[in-house]
Every structure is written in C-alpha cells, then in structure tokens.
PDB file of C-alpha atoms in Angstrom:
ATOM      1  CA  UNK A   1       2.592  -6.940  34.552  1.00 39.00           C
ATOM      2  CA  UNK A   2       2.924  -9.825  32.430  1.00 39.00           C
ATOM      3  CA  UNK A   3       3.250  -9.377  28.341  1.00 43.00           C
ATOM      4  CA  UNK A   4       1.016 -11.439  26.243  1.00 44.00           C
ATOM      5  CA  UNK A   5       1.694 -13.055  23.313  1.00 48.00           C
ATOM      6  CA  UNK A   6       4.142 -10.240  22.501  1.00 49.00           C
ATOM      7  CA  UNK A   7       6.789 -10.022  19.891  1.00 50.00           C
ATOM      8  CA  UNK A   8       9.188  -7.703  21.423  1.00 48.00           C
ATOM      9  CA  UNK A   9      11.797  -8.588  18.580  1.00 52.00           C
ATOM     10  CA  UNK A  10       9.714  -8.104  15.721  1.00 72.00           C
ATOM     11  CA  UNK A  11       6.541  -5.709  14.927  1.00 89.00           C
ATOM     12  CA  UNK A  12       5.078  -5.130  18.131  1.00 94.00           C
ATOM     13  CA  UNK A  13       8.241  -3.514  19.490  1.00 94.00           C
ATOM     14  CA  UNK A  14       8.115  -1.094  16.648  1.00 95.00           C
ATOM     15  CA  UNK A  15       4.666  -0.261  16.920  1.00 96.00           C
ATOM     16  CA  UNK A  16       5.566   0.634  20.644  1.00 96.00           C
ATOM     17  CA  UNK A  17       8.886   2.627  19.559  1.00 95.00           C
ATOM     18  CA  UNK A  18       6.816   4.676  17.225  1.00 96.00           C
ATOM     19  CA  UNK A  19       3.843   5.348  19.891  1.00 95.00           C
ATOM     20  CA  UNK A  20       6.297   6.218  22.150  1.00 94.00           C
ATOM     21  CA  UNK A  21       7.895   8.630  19.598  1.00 93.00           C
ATOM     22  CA  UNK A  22       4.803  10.192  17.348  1.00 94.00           C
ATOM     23  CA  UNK A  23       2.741  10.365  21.286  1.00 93.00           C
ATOM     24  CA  UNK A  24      -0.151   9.049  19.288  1.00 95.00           C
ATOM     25  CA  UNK A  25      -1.412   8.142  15.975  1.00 97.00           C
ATOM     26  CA  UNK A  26      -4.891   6.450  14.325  1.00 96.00           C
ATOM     27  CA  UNK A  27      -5.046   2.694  13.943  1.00 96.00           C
ATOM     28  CA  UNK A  28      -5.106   4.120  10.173  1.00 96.00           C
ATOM     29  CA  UNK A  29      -1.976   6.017  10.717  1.00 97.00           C
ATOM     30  CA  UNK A  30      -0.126   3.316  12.584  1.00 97.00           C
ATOM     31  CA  UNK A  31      -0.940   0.817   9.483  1.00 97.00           C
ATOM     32  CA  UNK A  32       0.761   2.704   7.231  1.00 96.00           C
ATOM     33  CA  UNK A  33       3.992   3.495   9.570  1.00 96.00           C
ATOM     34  CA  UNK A  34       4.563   0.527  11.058  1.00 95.00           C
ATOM     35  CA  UNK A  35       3.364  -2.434   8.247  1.00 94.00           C
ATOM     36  CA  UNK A  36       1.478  -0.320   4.716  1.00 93.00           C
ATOM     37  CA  UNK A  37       2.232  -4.068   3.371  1.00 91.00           C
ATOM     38  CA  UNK A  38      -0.361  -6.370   4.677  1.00 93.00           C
ATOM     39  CA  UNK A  39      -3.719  -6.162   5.425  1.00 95.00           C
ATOM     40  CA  UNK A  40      -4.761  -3.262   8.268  1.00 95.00           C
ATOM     41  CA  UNK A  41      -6.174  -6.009   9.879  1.00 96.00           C
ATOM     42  CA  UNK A  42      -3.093  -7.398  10.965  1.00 95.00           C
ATOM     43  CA  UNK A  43      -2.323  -3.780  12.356  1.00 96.00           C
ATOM     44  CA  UNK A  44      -5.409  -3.885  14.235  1.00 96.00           C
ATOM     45  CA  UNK A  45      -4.500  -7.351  15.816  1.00 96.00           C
ATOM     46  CA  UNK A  46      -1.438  -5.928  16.599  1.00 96.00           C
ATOM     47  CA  UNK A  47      -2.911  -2.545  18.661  1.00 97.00           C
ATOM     48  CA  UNK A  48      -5.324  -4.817  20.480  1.00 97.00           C
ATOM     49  CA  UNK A  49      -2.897  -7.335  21.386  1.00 96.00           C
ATOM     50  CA  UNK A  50      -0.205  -4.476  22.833  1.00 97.00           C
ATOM     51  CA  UNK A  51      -3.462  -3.128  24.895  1.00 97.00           C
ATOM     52  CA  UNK A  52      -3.957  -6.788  25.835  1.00 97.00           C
ATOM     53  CA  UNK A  53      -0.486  -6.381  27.407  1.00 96.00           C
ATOM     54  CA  UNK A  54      -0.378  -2.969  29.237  1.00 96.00           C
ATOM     55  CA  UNK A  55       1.885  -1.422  27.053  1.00 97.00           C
ATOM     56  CA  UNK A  56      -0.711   0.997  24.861  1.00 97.00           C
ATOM     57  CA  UNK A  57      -4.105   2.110  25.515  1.00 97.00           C
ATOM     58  CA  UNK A  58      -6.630   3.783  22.967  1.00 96.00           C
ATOM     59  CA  UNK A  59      -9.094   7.074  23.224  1.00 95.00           C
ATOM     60  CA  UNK A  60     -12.418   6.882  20.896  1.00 93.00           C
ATOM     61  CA  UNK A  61     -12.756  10.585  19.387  1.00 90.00           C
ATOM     62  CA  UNK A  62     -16.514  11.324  19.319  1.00 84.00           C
ATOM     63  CA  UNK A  63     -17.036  11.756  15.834  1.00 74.00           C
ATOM     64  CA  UNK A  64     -18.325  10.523  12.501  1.00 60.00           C
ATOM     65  CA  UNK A  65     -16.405   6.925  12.284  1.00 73.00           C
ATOM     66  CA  UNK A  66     -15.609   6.760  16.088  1.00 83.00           C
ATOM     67  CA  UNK A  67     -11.743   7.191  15.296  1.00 92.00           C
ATOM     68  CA  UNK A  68      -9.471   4.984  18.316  1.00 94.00           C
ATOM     69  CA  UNK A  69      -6.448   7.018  18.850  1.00 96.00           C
ATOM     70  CA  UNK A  70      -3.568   5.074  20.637  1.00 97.00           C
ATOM     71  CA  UNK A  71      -1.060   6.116  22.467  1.00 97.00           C
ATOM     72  CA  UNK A  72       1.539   4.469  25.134  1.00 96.00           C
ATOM     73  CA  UNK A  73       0.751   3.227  28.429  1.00 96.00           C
ATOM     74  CA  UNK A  74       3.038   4.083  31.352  1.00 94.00           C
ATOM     75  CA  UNK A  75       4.424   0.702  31.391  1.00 95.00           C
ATOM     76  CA  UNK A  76       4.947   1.155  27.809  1.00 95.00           C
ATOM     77  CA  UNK A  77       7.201   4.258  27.841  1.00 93.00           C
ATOM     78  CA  UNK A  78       9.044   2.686  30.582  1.00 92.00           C
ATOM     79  CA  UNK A  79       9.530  -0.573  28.973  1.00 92.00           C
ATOM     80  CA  UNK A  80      10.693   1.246  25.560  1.00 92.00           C
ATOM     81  CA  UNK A  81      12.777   3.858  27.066  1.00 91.00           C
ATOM     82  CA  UNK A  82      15.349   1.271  28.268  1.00 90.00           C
ATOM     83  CA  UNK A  83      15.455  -0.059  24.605  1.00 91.00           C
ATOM     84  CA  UNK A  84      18.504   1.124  22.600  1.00 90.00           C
ATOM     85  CA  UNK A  85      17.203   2.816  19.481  1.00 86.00           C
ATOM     86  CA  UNK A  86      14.827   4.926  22.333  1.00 87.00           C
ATOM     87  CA  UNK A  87      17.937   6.250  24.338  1.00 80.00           C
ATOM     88  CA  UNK A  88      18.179  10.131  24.613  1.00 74.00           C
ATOM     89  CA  UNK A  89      14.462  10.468  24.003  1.00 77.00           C
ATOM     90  CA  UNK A  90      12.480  12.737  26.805  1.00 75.00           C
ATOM     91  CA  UNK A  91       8.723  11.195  26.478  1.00 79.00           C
ATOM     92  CA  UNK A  92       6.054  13.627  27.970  1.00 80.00           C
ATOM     93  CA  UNK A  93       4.668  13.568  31.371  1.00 81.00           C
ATOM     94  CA  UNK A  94       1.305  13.409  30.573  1.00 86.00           C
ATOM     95  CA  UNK A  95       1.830  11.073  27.164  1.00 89.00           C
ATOM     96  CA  UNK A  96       0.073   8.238  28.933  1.00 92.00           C
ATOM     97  CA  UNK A  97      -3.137  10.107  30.640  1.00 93.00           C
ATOM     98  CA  UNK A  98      -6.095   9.966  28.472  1.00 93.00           C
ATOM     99  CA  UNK A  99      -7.575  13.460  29.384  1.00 94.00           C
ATOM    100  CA  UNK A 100      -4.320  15.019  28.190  1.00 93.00           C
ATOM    101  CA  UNK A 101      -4.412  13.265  24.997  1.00 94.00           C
ATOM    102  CA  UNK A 102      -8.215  14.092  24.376  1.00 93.00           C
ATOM    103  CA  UNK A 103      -6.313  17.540  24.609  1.00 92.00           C
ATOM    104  CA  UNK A 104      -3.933  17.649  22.627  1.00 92.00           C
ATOM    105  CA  UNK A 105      -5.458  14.911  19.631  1.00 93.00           C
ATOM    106  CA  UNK A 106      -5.948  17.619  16.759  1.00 90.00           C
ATOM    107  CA  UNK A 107      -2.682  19.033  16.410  1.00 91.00           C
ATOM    108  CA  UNK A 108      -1.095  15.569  17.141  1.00 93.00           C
ATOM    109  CA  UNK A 109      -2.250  13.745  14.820  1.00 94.00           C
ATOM    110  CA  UNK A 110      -1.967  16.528  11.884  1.00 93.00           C
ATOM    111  CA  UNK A 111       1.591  16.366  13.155  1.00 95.00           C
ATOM    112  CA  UNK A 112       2.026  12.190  12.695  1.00 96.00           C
ATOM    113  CA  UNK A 113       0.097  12.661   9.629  1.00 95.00           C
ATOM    114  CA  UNK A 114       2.821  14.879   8.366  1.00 95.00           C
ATOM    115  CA  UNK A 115       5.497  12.460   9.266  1.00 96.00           C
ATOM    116  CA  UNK A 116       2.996  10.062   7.445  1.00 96.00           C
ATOM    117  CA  UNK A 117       3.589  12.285   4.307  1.00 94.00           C
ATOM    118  CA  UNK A 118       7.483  12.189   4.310  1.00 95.00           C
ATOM    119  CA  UNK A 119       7.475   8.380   4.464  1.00 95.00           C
ATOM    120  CA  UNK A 120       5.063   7.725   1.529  1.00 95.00           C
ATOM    121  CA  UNK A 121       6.899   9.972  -0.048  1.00 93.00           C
ATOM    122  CA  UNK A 122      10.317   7.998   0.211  1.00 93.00           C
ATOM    123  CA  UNK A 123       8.947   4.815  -0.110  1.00 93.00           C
ATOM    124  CA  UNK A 124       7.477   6.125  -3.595  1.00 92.00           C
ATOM    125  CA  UNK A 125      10.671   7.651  -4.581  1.00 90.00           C
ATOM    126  CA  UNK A 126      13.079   5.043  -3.475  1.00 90.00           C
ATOM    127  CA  UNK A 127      14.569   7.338  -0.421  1.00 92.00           C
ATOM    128  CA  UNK A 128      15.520   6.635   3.024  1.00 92.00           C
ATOM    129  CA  UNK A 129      13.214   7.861   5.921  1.00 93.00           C
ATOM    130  CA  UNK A 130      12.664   5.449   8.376  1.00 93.00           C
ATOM    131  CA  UNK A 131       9.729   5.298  10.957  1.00 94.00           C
ATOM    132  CA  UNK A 132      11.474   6.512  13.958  1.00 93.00           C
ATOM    133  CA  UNK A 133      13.296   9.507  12.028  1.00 94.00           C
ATOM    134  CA  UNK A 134      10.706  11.330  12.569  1.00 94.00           C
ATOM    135  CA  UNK A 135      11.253  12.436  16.343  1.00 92.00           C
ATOM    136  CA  UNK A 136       8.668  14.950  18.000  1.00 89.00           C
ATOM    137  CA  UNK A 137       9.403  18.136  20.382  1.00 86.00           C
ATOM    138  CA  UNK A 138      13.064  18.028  20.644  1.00 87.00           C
ATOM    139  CA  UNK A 139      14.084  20.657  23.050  1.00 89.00           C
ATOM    140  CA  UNK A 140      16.557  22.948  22.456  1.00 93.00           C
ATOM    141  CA  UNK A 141      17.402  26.045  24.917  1.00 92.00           C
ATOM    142  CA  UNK A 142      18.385  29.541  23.486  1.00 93.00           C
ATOM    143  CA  UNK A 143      19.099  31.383  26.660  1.00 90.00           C
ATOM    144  CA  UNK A 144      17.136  33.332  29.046  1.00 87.00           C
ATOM    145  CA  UNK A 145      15.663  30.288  30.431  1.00 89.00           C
ATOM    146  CA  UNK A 146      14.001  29.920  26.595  1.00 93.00           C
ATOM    147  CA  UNK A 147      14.138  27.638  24.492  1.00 93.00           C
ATOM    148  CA  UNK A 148      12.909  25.913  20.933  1.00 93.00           C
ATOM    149  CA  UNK A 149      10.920  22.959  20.658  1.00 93.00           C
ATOM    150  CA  UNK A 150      10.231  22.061  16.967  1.00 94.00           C
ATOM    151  CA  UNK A 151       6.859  19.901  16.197  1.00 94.00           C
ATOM    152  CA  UNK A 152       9.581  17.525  14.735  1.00 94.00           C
ATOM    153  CA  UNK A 153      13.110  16.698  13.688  1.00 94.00           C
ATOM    154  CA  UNK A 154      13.328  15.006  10.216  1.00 95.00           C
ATOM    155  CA  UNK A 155      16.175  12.716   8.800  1.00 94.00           C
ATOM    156  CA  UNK A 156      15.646  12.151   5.312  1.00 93.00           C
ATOM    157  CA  UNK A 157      17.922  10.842   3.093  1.00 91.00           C
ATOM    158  CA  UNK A 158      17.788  11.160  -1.221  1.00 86.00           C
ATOM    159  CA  UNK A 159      18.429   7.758  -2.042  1.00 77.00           C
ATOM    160  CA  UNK A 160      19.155   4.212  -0.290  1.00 67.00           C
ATOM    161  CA  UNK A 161      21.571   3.038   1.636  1.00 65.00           C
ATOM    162  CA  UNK A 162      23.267   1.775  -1.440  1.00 65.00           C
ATOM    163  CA  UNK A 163      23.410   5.184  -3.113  1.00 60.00           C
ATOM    164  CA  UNK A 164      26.842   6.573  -2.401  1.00 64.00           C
ATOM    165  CA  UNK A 165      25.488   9.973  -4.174  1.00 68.00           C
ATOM    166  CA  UNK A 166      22.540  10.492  -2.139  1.00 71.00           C
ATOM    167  CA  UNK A 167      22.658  13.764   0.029  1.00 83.00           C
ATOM    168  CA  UNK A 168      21.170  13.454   3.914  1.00 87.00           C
ATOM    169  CA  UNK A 169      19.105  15.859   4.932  1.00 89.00           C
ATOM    170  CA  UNK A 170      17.802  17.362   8.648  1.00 93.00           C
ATOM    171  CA  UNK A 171      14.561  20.000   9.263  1.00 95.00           C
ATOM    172  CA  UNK A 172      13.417  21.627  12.052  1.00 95.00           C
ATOM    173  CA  UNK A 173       9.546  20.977  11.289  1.00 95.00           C
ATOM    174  CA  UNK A 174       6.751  22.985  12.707  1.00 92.00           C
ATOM    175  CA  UNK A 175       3.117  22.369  11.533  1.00 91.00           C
ATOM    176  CA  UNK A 176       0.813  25.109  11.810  1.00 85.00           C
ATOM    177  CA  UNK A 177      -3.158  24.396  11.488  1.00 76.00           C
ATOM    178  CA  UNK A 178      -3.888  28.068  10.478  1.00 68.00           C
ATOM    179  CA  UNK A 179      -3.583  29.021  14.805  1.00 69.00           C
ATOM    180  CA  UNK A 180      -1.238  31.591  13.954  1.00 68.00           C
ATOM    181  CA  UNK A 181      -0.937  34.359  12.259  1.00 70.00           C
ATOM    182  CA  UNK A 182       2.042  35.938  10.468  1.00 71.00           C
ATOM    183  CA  UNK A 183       3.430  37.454  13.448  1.00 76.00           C
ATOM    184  CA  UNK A 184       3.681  34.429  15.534  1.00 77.00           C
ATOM    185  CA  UNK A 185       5.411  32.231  12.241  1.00 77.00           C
ATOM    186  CA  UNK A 186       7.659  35.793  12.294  1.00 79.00           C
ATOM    187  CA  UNK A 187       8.569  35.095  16.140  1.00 84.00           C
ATOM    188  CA  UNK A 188       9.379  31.816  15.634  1.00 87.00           C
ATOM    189  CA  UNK A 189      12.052  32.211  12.715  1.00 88.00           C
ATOM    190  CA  UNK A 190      13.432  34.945  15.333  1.00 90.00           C
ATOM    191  CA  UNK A 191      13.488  31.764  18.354  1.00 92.00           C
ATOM    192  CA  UNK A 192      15.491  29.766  15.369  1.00 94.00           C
ATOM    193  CA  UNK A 193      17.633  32.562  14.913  1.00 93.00           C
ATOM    194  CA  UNK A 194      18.726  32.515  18.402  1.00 93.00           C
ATOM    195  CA  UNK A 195      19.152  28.797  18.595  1.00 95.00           C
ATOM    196  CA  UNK A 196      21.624  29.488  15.382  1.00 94.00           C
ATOM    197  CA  UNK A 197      23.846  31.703  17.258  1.00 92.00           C
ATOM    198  CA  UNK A 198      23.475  30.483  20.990  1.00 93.00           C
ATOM    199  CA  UNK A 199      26.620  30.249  22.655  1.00 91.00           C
ATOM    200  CA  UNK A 200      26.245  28.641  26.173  1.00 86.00           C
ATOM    201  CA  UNK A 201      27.903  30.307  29.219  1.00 76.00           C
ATOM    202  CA  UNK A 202      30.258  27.651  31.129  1.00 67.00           C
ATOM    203  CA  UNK A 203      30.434  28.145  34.903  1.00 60.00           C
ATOM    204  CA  UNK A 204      34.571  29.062  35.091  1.00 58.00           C
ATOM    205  CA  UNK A 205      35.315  28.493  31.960  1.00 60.00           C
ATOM    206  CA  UNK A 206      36.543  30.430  29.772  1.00 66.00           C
ATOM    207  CA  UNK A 207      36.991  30.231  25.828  1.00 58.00           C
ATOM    208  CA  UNK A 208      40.491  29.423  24.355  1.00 57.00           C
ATOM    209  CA  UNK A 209      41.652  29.548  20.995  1.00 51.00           C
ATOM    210  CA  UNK A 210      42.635  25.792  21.256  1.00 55.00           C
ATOM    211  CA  UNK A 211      38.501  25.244  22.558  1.00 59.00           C
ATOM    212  CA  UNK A 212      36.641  27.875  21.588  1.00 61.00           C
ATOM    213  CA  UNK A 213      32.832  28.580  22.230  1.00 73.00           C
ATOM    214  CA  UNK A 214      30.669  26.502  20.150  1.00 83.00           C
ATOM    215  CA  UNK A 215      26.889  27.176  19.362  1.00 90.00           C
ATOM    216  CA  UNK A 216      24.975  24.613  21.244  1.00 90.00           C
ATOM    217  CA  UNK A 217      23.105  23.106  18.310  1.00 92.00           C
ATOM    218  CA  UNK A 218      26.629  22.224  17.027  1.00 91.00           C
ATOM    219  CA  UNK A 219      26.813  19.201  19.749  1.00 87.00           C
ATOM    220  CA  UNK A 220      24.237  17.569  17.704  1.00 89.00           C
ATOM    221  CA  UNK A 221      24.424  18.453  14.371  1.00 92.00           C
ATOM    222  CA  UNK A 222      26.910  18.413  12.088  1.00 91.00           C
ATOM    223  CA  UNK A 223      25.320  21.170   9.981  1.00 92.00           C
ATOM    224  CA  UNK A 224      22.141  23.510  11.491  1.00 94.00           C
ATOM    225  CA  UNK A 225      19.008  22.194   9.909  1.00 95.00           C
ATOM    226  CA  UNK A 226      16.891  23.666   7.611  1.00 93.00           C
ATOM    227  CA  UNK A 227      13.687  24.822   9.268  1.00 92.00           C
ATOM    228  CA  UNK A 228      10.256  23.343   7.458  1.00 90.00           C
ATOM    229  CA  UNK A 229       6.799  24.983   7.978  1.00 87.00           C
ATOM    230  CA  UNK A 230       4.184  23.195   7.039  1.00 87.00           C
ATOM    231  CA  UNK A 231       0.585  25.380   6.906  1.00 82.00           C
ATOM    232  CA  UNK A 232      -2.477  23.190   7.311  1.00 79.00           C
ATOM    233  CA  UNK A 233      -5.816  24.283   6.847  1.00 70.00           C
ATOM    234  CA  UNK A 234      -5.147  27.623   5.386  1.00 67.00           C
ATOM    235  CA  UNK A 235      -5.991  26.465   0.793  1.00 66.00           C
ATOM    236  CA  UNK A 236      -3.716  27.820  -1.073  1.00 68.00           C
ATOM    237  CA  UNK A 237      -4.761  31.243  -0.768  1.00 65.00           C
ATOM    238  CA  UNK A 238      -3.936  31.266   3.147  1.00 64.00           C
ATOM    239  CA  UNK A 239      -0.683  30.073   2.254  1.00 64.00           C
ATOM    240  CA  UNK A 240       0.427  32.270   0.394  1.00 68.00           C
ATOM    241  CA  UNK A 241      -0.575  34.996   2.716  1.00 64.00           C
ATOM    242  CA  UNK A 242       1.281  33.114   4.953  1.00 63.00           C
ATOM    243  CA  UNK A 243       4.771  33.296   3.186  1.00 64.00           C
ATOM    244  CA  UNK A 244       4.449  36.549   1.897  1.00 65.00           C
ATOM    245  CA  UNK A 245       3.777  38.728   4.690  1.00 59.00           C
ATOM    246  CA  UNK A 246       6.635  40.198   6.577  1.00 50.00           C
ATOM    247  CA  UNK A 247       8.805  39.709   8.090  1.00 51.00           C
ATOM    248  CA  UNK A 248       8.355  35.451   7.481  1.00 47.00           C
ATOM    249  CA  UNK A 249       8.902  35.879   3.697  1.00 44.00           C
ATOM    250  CA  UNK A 250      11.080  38.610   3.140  1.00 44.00           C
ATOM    251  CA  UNK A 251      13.310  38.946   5.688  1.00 44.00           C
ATOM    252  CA  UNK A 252      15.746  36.960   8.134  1.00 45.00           C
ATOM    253  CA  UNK A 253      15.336  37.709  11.714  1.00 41.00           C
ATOM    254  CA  UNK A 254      17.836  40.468  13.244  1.00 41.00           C
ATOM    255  CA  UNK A 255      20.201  40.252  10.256  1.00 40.00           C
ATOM    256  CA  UNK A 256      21.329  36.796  11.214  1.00 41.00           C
ATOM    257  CA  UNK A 257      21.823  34.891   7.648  1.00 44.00           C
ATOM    258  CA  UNK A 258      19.819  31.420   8.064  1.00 43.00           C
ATOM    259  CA  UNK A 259      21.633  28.997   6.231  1.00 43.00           C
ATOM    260  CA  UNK A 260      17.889  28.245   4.852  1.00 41.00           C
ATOM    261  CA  UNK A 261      16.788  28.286   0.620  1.00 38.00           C
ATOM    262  CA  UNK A 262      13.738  27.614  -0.833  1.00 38.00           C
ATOM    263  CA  UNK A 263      12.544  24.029  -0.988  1.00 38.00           C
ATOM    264  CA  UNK A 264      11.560  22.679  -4.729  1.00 37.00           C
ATOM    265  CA  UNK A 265       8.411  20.058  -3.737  1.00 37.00           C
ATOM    266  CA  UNK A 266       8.569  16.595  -5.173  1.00 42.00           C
ATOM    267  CA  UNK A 267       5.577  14.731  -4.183  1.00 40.00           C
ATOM    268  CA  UNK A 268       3.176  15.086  -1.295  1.00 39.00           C
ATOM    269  CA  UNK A 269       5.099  17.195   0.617  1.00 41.00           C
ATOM    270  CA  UNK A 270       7.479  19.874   0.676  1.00 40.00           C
ATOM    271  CA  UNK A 271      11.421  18.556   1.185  1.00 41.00           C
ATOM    272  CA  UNK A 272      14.254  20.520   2.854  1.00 37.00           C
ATOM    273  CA  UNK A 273      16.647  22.018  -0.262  1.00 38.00           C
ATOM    274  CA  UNK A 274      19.413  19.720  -0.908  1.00 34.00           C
TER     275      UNK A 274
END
C-alpha cells in the first residue's frame, strides 16, 4: 500500500504513535493530544488524510453528534511498531477490527480522556507529560499464570526539562466507570500487592548473595509506582463510598506496606504524591 501525501517525520507520525498507543480516541480527543494549537480543522485534515493512506480507519458511534472514533489500521500498527519510540509496545490483536472497537469504545475513550486530563494539566502548570507517556495495558505477571494489567502507566514529571528540582513521577492508573464495586477495587490493590513482592522462579537457578532474587517490577522501574484510581461516573457521593469502604480505604492488602500516600489534587485531576 502506497502512503499519500504523508508526513511520516512530522505530525502525522505522531498522530499514528498515539492511535497506536491510546487504541482509539475522538477526532476531539486527538486535537487536543496531538496539535491543541491550531485550528481542529487541521486535525481533521490530518485523520482523513492517514485514512486516505491505510494507516487508520474511523467507527461512527450512533449517537447525538455522530462521534468518529479512530483507531489504527493493521498496516498502521505494523508500520509504527518498527518505529523507535514504539519498540517494546504489545498492540492488541483485535486493535484494528471495527466490531471489537464498537466493543470496547466506552471504557476506551473515558480511559484516553483521562490521559487527556494529565496533559492539560501539565501544559497549564508548566510540567512535563508528553503524549506518548501515557501507555495503555502494560502487562505485568504475578505468578500463578496471573497477572496485572493497569488501564495505564503514567510518566509525569513536576517541572520542565530545564528544572533540575523537579521530581518524576510513575502510576499504575486504573479508571473505573462505577462497574465495580468495593470488593473488586479491594481485589485489585491485593493483584498490586502481589506484583510488589513477586519474585520470579528461574529454571536452575538459584539465588546468590552476589545476585540475589529481585521482584520482577524492579527490571523496569527504578522505584514501584504509585497506583492511581480514578472513579468515573460515581458524583462525589459514590466516591467517597468508594474510598471509604474496606478494605480499599483502610487497609493494605495481606499486611504488605504499599509504598503508596495520599495524593494532594492540583488541577483537573488527581496526581501521584511526590
């Protein structure tokens, strides 16, 4: 397949990198990702002329507005995933088939909207959270053939580049559109508890005191991120049922300390504690 009139240095690679990354997002929601700076008509131009190519394709939602909801075309993801900043990324099966994304639309795109939230938020406050670090369903195993799979991993840094005090920050995000109740949030700080403390088991290998076992999560992070819920749909009253009800506000899961504090909000949305 031929591209067509496509910038692959510039914009239009972007707007693929982040389809490929978020699964799928509004033309709304890619405007203010990708280019909040011009016109949404440019953005527009943009979606239709990445379509044009092959690389993303669009759903209409049938409802008030007729909303197009784009996501990546096969050709797209396979195109992108060879692309540096894209390496180490595991893209979904079905991200390309339009019945799947008719699926899974409403808790996607409350999830991109939440990224949406954390880079408003640094743009208004002079921070540093880029487009793609925001990265969806990151897959970590905890044993038993289980594993965790956040909504989202978020890099967010206090401050520019420039600001040799800022502090960086990492969450575990999960978004919950009032689906669950407080015994499924409690089950899910127990998953993250096991994630904390997974060791692997090495075929023939044995731990040393020269290389001892290490916690998987410890291969990628320097530090185990704080863990972010964000409750959608619930008011304020929900909410707070939400956090208070035990176990999820009061305790920590099997008596392992979470290295976790209450996050202060400054803005929009709800930060990970310095």
């Amino acid at each position: 397949m031929t591209d067509v009139n496509v910038d692959v240095g510039g914009g239009d690679r972007l707007a693929l990198a982040v389809l490929l990354q978020y699964r799928m997002a509004t033309t709304e929601q890619m405007h203010w990702v990708i280019a909040p700076g011009v016109r949404i008509e440019q953005t527009r131009r943009r979606l239709a002329r990445l379509r044009e190519a092959g690389l993303v394709d669009r759903i209409t939602l049938p409802r008030a507005g007729r909303t197009r909801v784009w996501f990546p075309s096969s050709y797209g993801v396979q195109l992108a995933c060879e692309w540096p900043e894209m390496r180490g990324r595991r893209p979904s099966r079905t991200m390309s088939d339009p019945t799947a994304v008719r699926l899974k639309v409403g808790h996607a795109l409350t999830v991109t909207e939440t990224a949406l939230a954390f880079l408003k938020d640094a743009r208004r406050h002079g921070d540093l959270c880029r487009p793609l670090d925001w990265i969806p369903e990151v897959h970590h195993p905890i044993g038993s053939g289980e594993a965790v799979t956040p909504d989202a991993l978020l890099y967010y840094r206090h401050g520019s580049d420039d600001d040799g005090n800022g502090s960086k920050l990492r969450a575990f995000v999960e978004v919950d559109q009032a689906t669950m109740g407080p015994e499924r949030l409690a089950a899910k700080l127990t998953a993250y508890a096991r994630l904390h403390g997974y060791v692997p088991i090495v075929p023939g290998r044995r731990p040393t005191v020269q290389e001892p076992a290490l916690e998987d999560w410890r291969r990628r992070y320097p530090l185990f991120p704080r863990l972010l819920f964000v409750l959608d749909g619930t008011g304020p009253t929900g909410a707070k049922t939400r956090i208070r009800a035990p176990p999820c506000g009061r305790q920590r899961p099997g008596g392992v300390q979470l290295p976790y504090r209450r996050a202060r909000p400054r803005g929009p949305a709800d930060r990970p504690a310095p």
